[in-house]
Amino acid sequence: MNPVRRKKSVLRAEHLSKRFTDGKRYTDALSDVSLSLGEGEFLGVVGESGSGKSTLLRAISGLVSIDAGEILCGTERMTGRGPREMGHKLQMIFQDAKSSFDPRFSMERSIRESGRGEWDPAQVRSLIDLAGLDPGLLSRKPTALSGGQCQRMAIVRALYSGAGILLCDEITSALDVSSQAQIVAILRKLKAQRGLSVLFVSHDIALVRVVCDRVLVMKEGHVVEEGLIADVVDDPQDPYTRELIASARRQSL
């Protein structure tokens, strides 16, 4: 295997643990999970449903409280802060983009409220162009947009906030093939042009290989393997990773 080339860390999660209970039994959604996201890096997180991928993103974003561990952006401790306090550093983009927008508000108002300082129409127009969207959609409400358009607007909103870190939670899984391709194209532009750091959760290993530099594999709340994307996909070391990749290849046949 090639050595993992480390970049300057912009986000670190250290020994995160989270336990949920339904009043009768406990589920350890995260168990001593650590990761480091480098400057300008795309880090993929893969695993089966229930592996803890989405809980990890929600914990980092402040949507879910953690029972133990630390979250740091650079040298700034973010543990215990909520999404509004985190917003200047990182932004979450959800699987169901439509439900992430207030249905009463136009796209323009939702994007406006994510920003800091005065409204900047030129910047918004630049982001709309990057996302391949019609500026006329800014006056519309979420219900008037397709799922793919809403997801691209969610990316615009996250970028307009000024955050340098995006947390993407299965952002292509609810879309048709054409919309998925548009999202992938935007991500590749962001990677090449803007130097954003992205934590990218997906069940689609082929997609993760296309857009990510490194990958972290989760099983039942634990990290079982991590490394450069090509190394992990081409030469997985953990039996669970091998089965995950084999299953993905069978499904693609």
Tab-separated table of C-alpha atoms in Angstrom:
chain	number	residue	atom	x	y	z
A	1	MET	CA	0.000	0.000	0.000
A	2	ASN	CA	1.051	3.585	-0.589
A	3	PRO	CA	1.530	5.748	2.494
A	4	VAL	CA	-1.428	8.054	3.188
A	5	ARG	CA	-0.370	11.615	2.345
A	6	ARG	CA	-1.604	13.858	5.107
A	7	LYS	CA	-2.735	17.416	4.470
A	8	LYS	CA	-3.153	20.193	7.001
A	9	SER	CA	-6.137	19.198	9.123
A	10	VAL	CA	-9.197	21.475	9.050
A	11	LEU	CA	-11.505	19.109	10.949
A	12	ARG	CA	-10.811	16.456	13.544
A	13	ALA	CA	-13.177	14.142	15.369
A	14	GLU	CA	-11.463	12.399	18.255
A	15	HIS	CA	-12.836	9.284	19.970
A	16	LEU	CA	-16.517	10.089	19.379
A	17	SER	CA	-19.081	7.884	21.090
A	18	LYS	CA	-22.859	8.046	20.945
A	19	ARG	CA	-25.423	5.666	22.467
A	20	PHE	CA	-29.136	5.735	21.718
A	21	THR	CA	-31.869	4.055	23.738
A	22	ASP	CA	-35.528	3.309	23.125
A	23	GLY	CA	-36.110	2.850	26.862
A	24	LYS	CA	-35.582	-0.909	26.713
A	25	ARG	CA	-32.245	-1.424	25.028
A	26	TYR	CA	-29.169	0.523	24.009
A	27	THR	CA	-27.561	0.941	20.595
A	28	ASP	CA	-23.989	2.178	20.270
A	29	ALA	CA	-24.239	4.250	17.093
A	30	LEU	CA	-20.650	5.502	17.430
A	31	SER	CA	-17.899	3.756	19.357
A	32	ASP	CA	-14.567	5.551	19.703
A	33	VAL	CA	-14.662	6.989	16.157
A	34	SER	CA	-11.828	9.277	15.068
A	35	LEU	CA	-11.093	10.961	11.739
A	36	SER	CA	-9.104	13.811	10.277
A	37	LEU	CA	-10.157	15.844	7.225
A	38	GLY	CA	-7.400	17.680	5.378
A	39	GLU	CA	-7.466	21.053	3.681
A	40	GLY	CA	-8.994	20.656	0.218
A	41	GLU	CA	-9.594	16.961	0.793
A	42	PHE	CA	-12.645	14.820	0.024
A	43	LEU	CA	-12.983	12.063	2.617
A	44	GLY	CA	-15.548	9.364	1.880
A	45	VAL	CA	-17.398	7.465	4.603
A	46	VAL	CA	-18.960	4.152	3.547
A	47	GLY	CA	-20.737	1.271	5.239
A	48	GLU	CA	-24.034	-0.557	5.319
A	49	SER	CA	-27.243	1.014	6.607
A	50	GLY	CA	-26.986	1.348	10.385
A	51	SER	CA	-23.187	1.487	10.384
A	52	GLY	CA	-23.167	4.966	11.955
A	53	LYS	CA	-22.309	7.058	8.884
A	54	SER	CA	-25.141	9.584	9.174
A	55	THR	CA	-24.891	9.721	12.958
A	56	LEU	CA	-21.226	10.645	12.561
A	57	LEU	CA	-22.071	13.597	10.299
A	58	ARG	CA	-24.901	14.735	12.551
A	59	ALA	CA	-22.631	14.568	15.587
A	60	ILE	CA	-19.944	16.638	13.860
A	61	SER	CA	-22.527	19.216	12.708
A	62	GLY	CA	-24.008	19.569	16.198
A	63	LEU	CA	-27.390	18.080	15.263
A	64	VAL	CA	-26.734	15.130	17.581
A	65	SER	CA	-25.037	15.460	20.961
A	66	ILE	CA	-22.132	13.131	21.683
A	67	ASP	CA	-21.536	11.162	24.866
A	68	ALA	CA	-17.759	11.346	24.650
A	69	GLY	CA	-15.021	12.728	22.421
A	70	GLU	CA	-13.908	16.025	20.906
A	71	ILE	CA	-14.642	17.894	17.660
A	72	LEU	CA	-12.164	20.497	16.434
A	73	CYS	CA	-12.034	22.797	13.411
A	74	GLY	CA	-8.374	23.605	13.081
A	75	THR	CA	-7.438	24.428	16.663
A	76	GLU	CA	-10.923	25.637	17.630
A	77	ARG	CA	-12.895	23.315	19.912
A	78	MET	CA	-16.437	22.843	18.546
A	79	THR	CA	-17.687	20.138	20.924
A	80	GLY	CA	-21.126	20.939	22.317
A	81	ARG	CA	-21.937	23.675	19.808
A	82	GLY	CA	-25.151	23.614	17.790
A	83	PRO	CA	-25.583	23.934	14.018
A	84	ARG	CA	-26.004	27.725	14.129
A	85	GLU	CA	-22.736	28.136	16.021
A	86	MET	CA	-21.023	25.702	13.644
A	87	GLY	CA	-22.374	27.351	10.500
A	88	HIS	CA	-19.456	29.693	9.909
A	89	LYS	CA	-17.112	26.678	9.818
A	90	LEU	CA	-19.105	23.837	8.310
A	91	GLN	CA	-22.415	23.183	6.584
A	92	MET	CA	-24.505	20.030	6.310
A	93	ILE	CA	-26.168	19.015	3.032
A	94	PHE	CA	-28.902	16.436	3.526
A	95	GLN	CA	-30.206	13.512	1.485
A	96	ASP	CA	-33.708	14.990	1.318
A	97	ALA	CA	-32.956	18.494	0.106
A	98	LYS	CA	-36.572	19.633	-0.140
A	99	SER	CA	-37.255	19.033	3.537
A	100	SER	CA	-34.133	21.002	4.471
A	101	PHE	CA	-35.731	24.204	3.116
A	102	ASP	CA	-38.549	26.080	4.830
A	103	PRO	CA	-41.525	25.531	2.486
A	104	ARG	CA	-42.795	29.061	3.209
A	105	PHE	CA	-39.669	30.763	1.894
A	106	SER	CA	-38.319	31.376	-1.590
A	107	MET	CA	-34.905	29.981	-2.496
A	108	GLU	CA	-33.501	33.505	-2.362
A	109	ARG	CA	-34.676	34.038	1.199
A	110	SER	CA	-33.309	30.675	2.347
A	111	ILE	CA	-29.936	31.384	0.760
A	112	ARG	CA	-29.933	34.959	2.073
A	113	GLU	CA	-30.442	33.731	5.638
A	114	SER	CA	-27.442	31.395	5.394
A	115	GLY	CA	-25.033	34.218	4.601
A	116	ARG	CA	-23.108	36.599	6.758
A	117	GLY	CA	-23.179	40.338	6.149
A	118	GLU	CA	-25.041	42.075	3.353
A	119	TRP	CA	-26.752	40.226	0.523
A	120	ASP	CA	-24.326	39.748	-2.373
A	121	PRO	CA	-26.274	39.194	-5.640
A	122	ALA	CA	-23.081	38.823	-7.696
A	123	GLN	CA	-21.790	36.027	-5.491
A	124	VAL	CA	-25.133	34.254	-5.562
A	125	ARG	CA	-25.266	34.520	-9.356
A	126	SER	CA	-21.768	33.027	-9.558
A	127	LEU	CA	-22.822	30.105	-7.349
A	128	ILE	CA	-26.040	29.610	-9.330
A	129	ASP	CA	-23.965	29.430	-12.511
A	130	LEU	CA	-21.581	26.945	-10.903
A	131	ALA	CA	-24.566	24.762	-9.989
A	132	GLY	CA	-25.962	24.976	-13.535
A	133	LEU	CA	-29.253	26.486	-12.357
A	134	ASP	CA	-31.601	29.099	-13.827
A	135	PRO	CA	-31.440	32.314	-11.720
A	136	GLY	CA	-35.239	32.510	-12.081
A	137	LEU	CA	-35.520	29.625	-9.621
A	138	LEU	CA	-34.432	31.936	-6.805
A	139	SER	CA	-37.942	33.392	-6.619
A	140	ARG	CA	-39.567	29.967	-6.253
A	141	LYS	CA	-40.361	27.896	-3.189
A	142	PRO	CA	-38.990	24.368	-2.652
A	143	THR	CA	-42.192	22.647	-3.810
A	144	ALA	CA	-41.818	24.259	-7.249
A	145	LEU	CA	-38.375	22.694	-7.799
A	146	SER	CA	-37.395	19.145	-8.682
A	147	GLY	CA	-35.382	17.051	-6.245
A	148	GLY	CA	-32.216	17.599	-8.255
A	149	GLN	CA	-32.758	21.369	-8.436
A	150	CYS	CA	-33.346	21.503	-4.671
A	151	GLN	CA	-30.174	19.550	-4.021
A	152	ARG	CA	-28.145	21.933	-6.165
A	153	MET	CA	-29.762	24.880	-4.378
A	154	ALA	CA	-28.750	23.267	-1.077
A	155	ILE	CA	-25.155	23.242	-2.305
A	156	VAL	CA	-25.476	26.927	-3.295
A	157	ARG	CA	-26.856	27.762	0.160
A	158	ALA	CA	-24.024	25.912	1.890
A	159	LEU	CA	-21.389	27.662	-0.220
A	160	TYR	CA	-22.968	31.093	0.300
A	161	SER	CA	-22.587	30.656	4.058
A	162	GLY	CA	-18.832	30.966	3.629
A	163	ALA	CA	-18.115	27.669	5.388
A	164	GLY	CA	-14.984	25.886	4.190
A	165	ILE	CA	-16.188	22.399	5.143
A	166	LEU	CA	-19.190	20.581	3.676
A	167	LEU	CA	-20.778	17.526	5.277
A	168	CYS	CA	-22.641	15.627	2.545
A	169	ASP	CA	-25.042	12.929	3.717
A	170	GLU	CA	-26.085	10.617	0.857
A	171	ILE	CA	-26.760	13.662	-1.313
A	172	THR	CA	-27.208	11.689	-4.558
A	173	SER	CA	-29.085	8.611	-3.335
A	174	ALA	CA	-32.610	10.052	-3.745
A	175	LEU	CA	-31.954	11.410	-7.258
A	176	ASP	CA	-32.332	10.014	-10.756
A	177	VAL	CA	-29.239	9.181	-12.814
A	178	SER	CA	-29.198	12.521	-14.653
A	179	SER	CA	-29.438	14.536	-11.430
A	180	GLN	CA	-26.759	12.374	-9.814
A	181	ALA	CA	-24.413	13.164	-12.692
A	182	GLN	CA	-25.054	16.902	-12.255
A	183	ILE	CA	-24.231	16.724	-8.546
A	184	VAL	CA	-21.035	14.773	-9.250
A	185	ALA	CA	-20.016	17.391	-11.832
A	186	ILE	CA	-20.507	20.170	-9.271
A	187	LEU	CA	-18.475	18.293	-6.663
A	188	ARG	CA	-15.628	17.823	-9.111
A	189	LYS	CA	-15.683	21.543	-9.938
A	190	LEU	CA	-15.558	22.390	-6.229
A	191	LYS	CA	-12.655	20.009	-5.777
A	192	ALA	CA	-10.700	21.495	-8.681
A	193	GLN	CA	-11.524	25.184	-8.282
A	194	ARG	CA	-12.376	26.049	-4.690
A	195	GLY	CA	-10.275	23.893	-2.406
A	196	LEU	CA	-13.199	23.011	-0.145
A	197	SER	CA	-12.916	20.170	2.338
A	198	VAL	CA	-15.750	17.641	2.116
A	199	LEU	CA	-16.836	14.767	4.325
A	200	PHE	CA	-18.847	12.630	1.917
A	201	VAL	CA	-21.141	9.892	3.245
A	202	SER	CA	-22.452	7.443	0.659
A	203	HIS	CA	-23.433	3.813	0.215
A	204	ASP	CA	-22.201	4.048	-3.402
A	205	ILE	CA	-18.566	2.943	-3.387
A	206	ALA	CA	-18.164	3.617	-7.120
A	207	LEU	CA	-19.239	7.226	-6.575
A	208	VAL	CA	-16.927	7.624	-3.586
A	209	ARG	CA	-14.047	6.393	-5.713
A	210	VAL	CA	-14.795	9.052	-8.340
A	211	VAL	CA	-14.966	12.065	-6.001
A	212	CYS	CA	-12.898	11.214	-2.886
A	213	ASP	CA	-9.206	11.127	-1.990
A	214	ARG	CA	-9.475	8.855	1.036
A	215	VAL	CA	-12.153	6.605	2.454
A	216	LEU	CA	-13.194	5.500	5.908
A	217	VAL	CA	-15.172	2.265	6.287
A	218	MET	CA	-17.657	1.908	9.147
A	219	LYS	CA	-19.378	-1.122	10.629
A	220	GLU	CA	-21.745	-1.097	13.637
A	221	GLY	CA	-20.448	2.255	14.879
A	222	HIS	CA	-16.760	1.391	14.490
A	223	VAL	CA	-14.128	2.378	11.937
A	224	VAL	CA	-12.776	-0.873	10.513
A	225	GLU	CA	-10.506	0.489	7.783
A	226	GLU	CA	-9.305	3.746	6.254
A	227	GLY	CA	-6.797	4.861	3.660
A	228	LEU	CA	-6.298	6.203	0.173
A	229	ILE	CA	-9.337	5.427	-1.933
A	230	ALA	CA	-7.478	3.360	-4.532
A	231	ASP	CA	-5.696	1.308	-1.870
A	232	VAL	CA	-8.835	0.465	0.083
A	233	VAL	CA	-10.948	-0.369	-2.982
A	234	ASP	CA	-8.249	-2.316	-4.842
A	235	ASP	CA	-6.664	-4.042	-1.847
A	236	PRO	CA	-9.045	-4.034	1.141
A	237	GLN	CA	-7.531	-5.442	4.325
A	238	ASP	CA	-10.597	-5.966	6.509
A	239	PRO	CA	-12.992	-8.862	5.704
A	240	TYR	CA	-15.994	-6.539	6.061
A	241	THR	CA	-14.504	-4.087	3.543
A	242	ARG	CA	-13.824	-6.923	1.116
A	243	GLU	CA	-17.433	-8.113	1.325
A	244	LEU	CA	-18.772	-4.554	1.002
A	245	ILE	CA	-16.773	-3.973	-2.173
A	246	ALA	CA	-17.633	-7.414	-3.584
A	247	SER	CA	-21.326	-6.752	-2.967
A	248	ALA	CA	-21.105	-3.380	-4.715
A	249	ARG	CA	-19.459	-5.019	-7.727
A	250	ARG	CA	-22.111	-7.724	-7.917
A	251	GLN	CA	-24.872	-5.100	-7.877
A	252	SER	CA	-23.219	-3.208	-10.744
A	253	LEU	CA	-23.225	-6.269	-13.032
